[in-house]
Amino acid sequence: AEQCRTTKARVVEYDFDEIASQSHADHLNWIDALQDCDVAVCTVHPPRDEFHASVFAGRCIQDGDLQTYLITKTGTIVPEYLREYYLPKGFSRVSIVAISDYTRRFLMDTYDIPQEKVTLIYQGIDLQRFNPNKDGKTVSSRRYPLPNQAEPVLGCIGSMETRKGHAYLLEALAALAADHLPNIYLLLVGDGPEEHQIRRMVKDLELENRVVFFPFTAEPELAFEQVDITVLPSVAKEGLPNVLQESLAMKVPVVASDLGGVSEVVLDGQTGLLVKPGDVAELASAIDTLWSNQVNCQKMGDDGHRLVESKFDRMSQFDKFRVHLQSYIGAKEQVPDSKDDNLLQQWNEAI
């Protein structure tokens, strides 16, 4: 809300617990807030009780007889989600923005949503921020201290949830350490509901001397400076994780589960290696294969950086979103382009 106020936008706040009841007063407040809007953008998140923002917004637009266009934006596919979260029933002025081609195709194939209703716009990465440099390496070595002999250093950055597959990574790590990578090390950055269980598993597998935990960070680029290979061992619910684009932007190759839109950024054998979700042996083998050929490992990191530059640059994706919004707003008001430094700063902070 504070970021929005800096743009002199009108901010209407509400209590989420209260609005879940979908009272008549909330209904009127939303109609009032939306009546002067050309476009309403709703991110598709899990519903709370029977309340879902895009469904409620669509209903308010209809009941208020407003000309507002609804844009729903989605990333991770959750099979339990209803079609109306993306395309509210009986509401025609809707466009969906998908952040991966996998998501776009899933929406069309599973929910029978017309192709013209779904537009692919990647999230994009700030390439000025995610760019390896000597100063970052110096700061990183202080923030994430590692033993001098640690190699390879694996990095797993993100929320600690069951679906993220940390257990499979720890088993693969134990196997590699016991075989022929005695100095292998794992950097775990993040927090979440499974952190206690993950710490217990580290102890049970006697990995305390080769796994280090660090809390969630708003500066993941510093963590990547210490990492040789990024690992995404997820077993469910992935759209197109930002961590993959961030890693490759930092020239760090990736070993990742072949889920969702992962293969759109991890090109198997080119920018990293893809593995079957939940397969410990395949995960360990991929890590070993990647590290055993240092020339190829570095090439994958370099190729990954070029891929992100050409396909996932945030400025180019920002302009695509601007053009998409402009097509619904029309000539009423010009939407600033990516050369507007202040607007780009707000975009980078908001995403």
XYZ file of C-alpha atoms in Angstrom:
351
model
C 0.000 0.000 0.000
C 2.822 2.411 0.851
C 4.499 1.790 -2.504
C 1.217 2.560 -4.260
C 0.824 5.807 -2.340
C 4.205 7.005 -3.610
C 2.710 6.960 -7.126
C -0.190 9.147 -5.904
C -2.566 6.275 -6.570
C -5.798 6.059 -4.636
C -5.492 3.297 -2.031
C -8.564 1.590 -0.582
C -7.604 -0.741 2.265
C -9.678 -3.577 3.693
C -9.365 -6.267 6.329
C -8.945 -9.635 4.628
C -10.510 -11.621 7.459
C -13.519 -9.332 7.375
C -13.941 -9.319 3.616
C -13.959 -13.125 3.531
C -17.563 -12.845 4.745
C -18.351 -10.954 1.497
C -20.727 -8.587 3.253
C -22.956 -6.127 1.417
C -20.843 -3.241 2.747
C -17.646 -4.770 1.334
C -19.451 -5.372 -1.919
C -20.377 -1.684 -2.178
C -16.869 -0.580 -1.188
C -15.311 -2.632 -3.978
C -17.796 -1.318 -6.526
C -16.944 2.213 -5.442
C -13.206 1.528 -5.648
C -13.444 -0.106 -9.086
C -15.840 2.292 -10.795
C -13.076 4.646 -11.957
C -10.700 1.829 -12.962
C -10.177 0.800 -16.566
C -8.464 -2.411 -15.469
C -8.511 -4.520 -12.299
C -5.517 -6.879 -11.899
C -5.987 -9.818 -9.508
C -3.275 -12.355 -8.713
C -4.680 -15.874 -8.371
C -3.933 -17.102 -4.847
C -5.560 -19.780 -2.647
C -9.104 -18.858 -1.567
C -9.930 -18.078 2.034
C -13.086 -19.930 3.033
C -15.355 -19.158 0.053
C -13.728 -15.834 -0.818
C -11.522 -15.396 -3.859
C -10.421 -11.938 -4.975
C -10.844 -12.407 -8.737
C -14.290 -13.996 -8.351
C -15.414 -11.253 -5.964
C -13.978 -8.513 -8.193
C -15.778 -9.937 -11.227
C -19.054 -10.046 -9.328
C -18.643 -6.443 -8.149
C -17.872 -5.264 -11.688
C -20.982 -7.015 -12.984
C -23.304 -5.905 -10.198
C -22.076 -2.322 -10.451
C -22.520 -2.390 -14.243
C -18.934 -1.157 -14.550
C -16.837 -1.057 -17.710
C -13.760 -2.258 -15.829
C -11.726 -5.008 -17.505
C -10.497 -7.830 -15.254
C -6.994 -9.280 -15.676
C -6.170 -12.368 -13.619
C -2.475 -13.200 -13.241
C -1.263 -16.678 -12.331
C 1.963 -18.620 -11.914
C 1.937 -21.904 -10.013
C -0.765 -24.334 -11.080
C -2.780 -25.812 -8.221
C -5.038 -28.646 -9.490
C -7.632 -27.924 -6.799
C -8.236 -24.400 -8.103
C -11.561 -23.750 -9.797
C -11.888 -22.450 -13.351
C -13.725 -19.387 -12.088
C -10.623 -18.213 -10.192
C -9.113 -17.460 -13.600
C -12.274 -16.809 -15.587
C -15.214 -15.770 -13.349
C -18.526 -17.278 -14.436
C -20.660 -15.215 -16.780
C -18.018 -12.508 -17.075
C -16.655 -11.820 -20.562
C -14.323 -8.845 -20.031
C -11.473 -11.003 -18.703
C -7.892 -11.628 -19.771
C -5.476 -14.043 -18.099
C -1.729 -13.442 -17.827
C 0.301 -16.644 -17.389
C 3.959 -16.445 -16.315
C 5.019 -19.637 -18.102
C 4.024 -21.382 -21.301
C 3.302 -24.495 -19.249
C 0.763 -22.535 -17.215
C -0.753 -21.048 -20.363
C -1.216 -24.470 -21.977
C -2.509 -26.020 -18.745
C -5.225 -23.389 -18.459
C -6.331 -23.951 -22.046
C -6.196 -27.759 -21.938
C -7.522 -28.401 -18.422
C -10.059 -25.618 -17.999
C -10.984 -25.289 -21.687
C -10.157 -21.584 -21.620
C -10.010 -20.048 -25.122
C -6.500 -19.367 -26.416
C -7.244 -15.703 -27.039
C -8.017 -15.245 -23.344
C -4.535 -16.290 -22.151
C -1.373 -14.229 -22.676
C 2.149 -15.360 -21.789
C 4.272 -12.732 -20.031
C 7.259 -13.963 -18.053
C 8.066 -12.375 -14.688
C 11.553 -11.461 -15.794
C 14.756 -10.847 -13.839
C 16.524 -7.606 -12.989
C 19.781 -8.189 -14.859
C 21.513 -5.220 -13.267
C 20.946 -6.771 -9.866
C 21.554 -10.420 -10.762
C 24.958 -10.115 -12.348
C 28.122 -11.695 -10.885
C 30.754 -9.190 -9.768
C 33.836 -9.031 -7.536
C 32.252 -6.738 -4.948
C 29.323 -9.111 -4.551
C 31.693 -12.040 -4.094
C 33.479 -10.223 -1.266
C 30.247 -9.410 0.571
C 28.916 -12.914 -0.061
C 31.930 -14.645 1.463
C 31.331 -12.733 4.692
C 27.595 -13.331 4.792
C 27.806 -16.991 3.762
C 31.137 -18.285 5.122
C 32.137 -21.712 3.827
C 35.097 -24.044 4.477
C 37.994 -23.429 2.084
C 37.902 -27.022 0.881
C 34.156 -27.027 0.126
C 33.505 -28.177 -3.448
C 31.177 -28.433 -5.096
C 28.912 -26.062 -3.199
C 25.272 -26.825 -3.885
C 22.679 -24.138 -3.311
C 19.005 -24.645 -2.541
C 17.279 -21.298 -2.077
C 13.605 -20.923 -1.247
C 10.765 -21.892 1.033
C 11.187 -25.038 3.117
C 8.027 -26.954 2.268
C 7.409 -30.647 1.619
C 6.708 -29.990 -2.070
C 10.175 -28.463 -2.491
C 11.794 -31.893 -2.062
C 14.600 -31.068 0.371
C 14.492 -34.637 1.706
C 15.496 -36.052 -1.693
C 18.337 -33.560 -1.991
C 19.691 -34.526 1.433
C 19.634 -38.217 0.515
C 21.453 -37.459 -2.745
C 23.981 -35.362 -0.839
C 24.659 -38.193 1.607
C 25.194 -40.637 -1.255
C 27.615 -38.328 -3.088
C 29.576 -37.550 0.082
C 29.944 -41.246 0.876
C 31.043 -42.044 -2.674
C 33.643 -39.740 -4.229
C 32.749 -36.147 -3.347
C 33.963 -35.938 0.263
C 34.061 -32.123 0.229
C 30.581 -31.549 -1.185
C 28.670 -28.865 0.691
C 25.070 -27.637 0.725
C 23.920 -24.077 1.321
C 20.249 -23.963 2.389
C 18.768 -20.461 2.305
C 15.188 -19.881 3.394
C 12.670 -20.854 6.010
C 9.274 -22.488 6.188
C 7.101 -25.090 7.891
C 9.466 -27.998 7.182
C 12.651 -26.406 8.510
C 12.601 -28.363 11.781
C 12.113 -31.660 9.935
C 14.896 -30.828 7.483
C 17.287 -30.023 10.330
C 16.409 -33.333 11.975
C 17.069 -35.210 8.743
C 20.458 -33.498 8.405
C 21.336 -34.812 11.855
C 19.986 -38.305 11.169
C 22.058 -38.542 7.976
C 25.120 -37.186 9.809
C 25.412 -34.250 7.427
C 25.892 -31.530 10.060
C 29.419 -30.766 8.817
C 28.386 -30.289 5.198
C 24.986 -28.543 5.382
C 24.597 -24.971 6.569
C 21.316 -23.114 7.122
C 20.735 -19.426 6.494
C 17.438 -17.529 6.861
C 15.327 -16.040 4.087
C 17.103 -13.193 2.335
C 15.950 -10.249 0.249
C 19.338 -10.403 -1.505
C 19.565 -13.918 -2.987
C 22.119 -12.698 -5.519
C 24.723 -12.769 -2.747
C 23.983 -16.415 -1.977
C 24.471 -17.382 -5.633
C 27.977 -15.880 -5.510
C 28.957 -18.776 -3.206
C 27.247 -21.547 -5.172
C 28.642 -23.853 -7.876
C 25.359 -25.593 -8.740
C 21.808 -24.585 -7.854
C 19.465 -27.486 -7.106
C 15.664 -27.388 -7.308
C 14.485 -30.855 -6.131
C 10.752 -30.027 -6.102
C 8.158 -32.784 -6.332
C 4.972 -30.751 -6.945
C 3.385 -27.377 -7.760
C 5.929 -25.390 -9.726
C 5.095 -22.759 -12.326
C 8.352 -21.072 -13.268
C 10.391 -20.495 -10.084
C 12.261 -17.188 -10.054
C 15.216 -18.911 -8.392
C 16.047 -20.650 -11.686
C 16.222 -17.431 -13.675
C 18.141 -15.735 -10.868
C 20.674 -18.562 -10.714
C 21.318 -18.589 -14.445
C 21.549 -14.800 -14.527
C 24.380 -15.261 -11.998
C 25.962 -17.856 -14.359
C 25.267 -20.717 -11.949
C 23.991 -23.859 -13.761
C 20.991 -25.736 -12.408
C 19.920 -29.287 -11.636
C 16.139 -29.269 -11.342
C 13.078 -31.487 -11.273
C 11.277 -31.586 -14.602
C 8.046 -29.981 -13.393
C 5.713 -27.291 -14.673
C 7.522 -24.583 -16.609
C 10.997 -25.507 -15.320
C 12.097 -26.792 -18.745
C 11.449 -23.338 -20.236
C 14.522 -22.002 -18.452
C 16.505 -25.155 -17.601
C 17.239 -26.447 -21.086
C 18.394 -30.008 -20.468
C 22.070 -30.345 -21.354
C 22.384 -26.653 -22.249
C 21.716 -24.528 -19.150
C 21.502 -27.372 -16.659
C 20.140 -30.870 -16.180
C 16.560 -32.030 -15.633
C 15.694 -34.997 -13.414
C 12.637 -37.007 -12.541
C 10.944 -35.569 -9.413
C 11.630 -37.634 -6.298
C 14.328 -39.821 -7.890
C 17.312 -39.653 -5.499
C 19.652 -41.711 -7.688
C 18.953 -39.600 -10.773
C 19.369 -36.391 -8.782
C 22.730 -37.527 -7.388
C 23.885 -38.671 -10.819
C 22.976 -35.333 -12.424
C 24.890 -33.364 -9.785
C 27.892 -35.665 -10.218
C 27.739 -35.455 -14.027
C 27.563 -31.683 -14.028
C 30.425 -31.221 -11.562
C 32.687 -33.846 -13.144
C 33.051 -31.756 -16.318
C 34.146 -28.286 -15.191
C 34.342 -26.895 -18.721
C 30.799 -27.975 -19.511
C 29.577 -26.808 -16.112
C 30.897 -23.309 -16.753
C 29.534 -23.328 -20.312
C 26.047 -24.158 -19.026
C 26.259 -21.231 -16.625
C 27.350 -18.889 -19.421
C 24.666 -20.195 -21.788
C 22.094 -19.812 -19.025
C 23.091 -16.181 -18.546
C 22.644 -15.533 -22.269
C 19.241 -17.248 -22.217
C 18.031 -15.051 -19.362
C 19.356 -11.950 -21.140
C 17.485 -12.798 -24.335
C 14.242 -14.197 -22.927
C 13.735 -13.231 -19.282
C 14.981 -9.659 -18.988
C 12.579 -7.822 -16.680
C 12.629 -4.619 -18.718
C 11.409 -6.378 -21.862
C 8.742 -8.263 -19.892
C 7.692 -4.987 -18.252
C 7.123 -3.500 -21.696
C 5.045 -6.516 -22.739
C 2.852 -6.046 -19.680
C 2.606 -2.325 -20.431
C 1.443 -3.019 -23.985
C -1.036 -5.596 -22.679
C -2.527 -3.094 -20.230
C -2.573 -0.378 -22.870
C -4.653 -2.563 -25.170
C -7.465 -2.471 -22.598
C -6.981 1.053 -21.331
C -6.843 2.408 -24.863
C -5.852 6.005 -25.409
C -7.425 7.281 -22.179
C -4.107 7.364 -20.397
C -0.629 6.509 -21.598
C 1.078 3.812 -19.536
C 4.772 4.723 -18.885
C 7.323 2.491 -20.580
C 10.447 0.813 -19.223
C 12.478 4.004 -19.625
C 10.602 5.452 -16.651
C 13.191 4.732 -13.934
C 10.853 5.483 -11.024
C 8.167 3.172 -12.360
C 10.672 0.400 -12.996
C 11.957 0.718 -9.448
C 8.416 0.272 -8.101
C 7.889 -2.698 -10.446
C 11.096 -4.361 -9.228
C 10.141 -3.870 -5.577
C 6.593 -5.117 -6.063
C 7.382 -8.391 -7.832
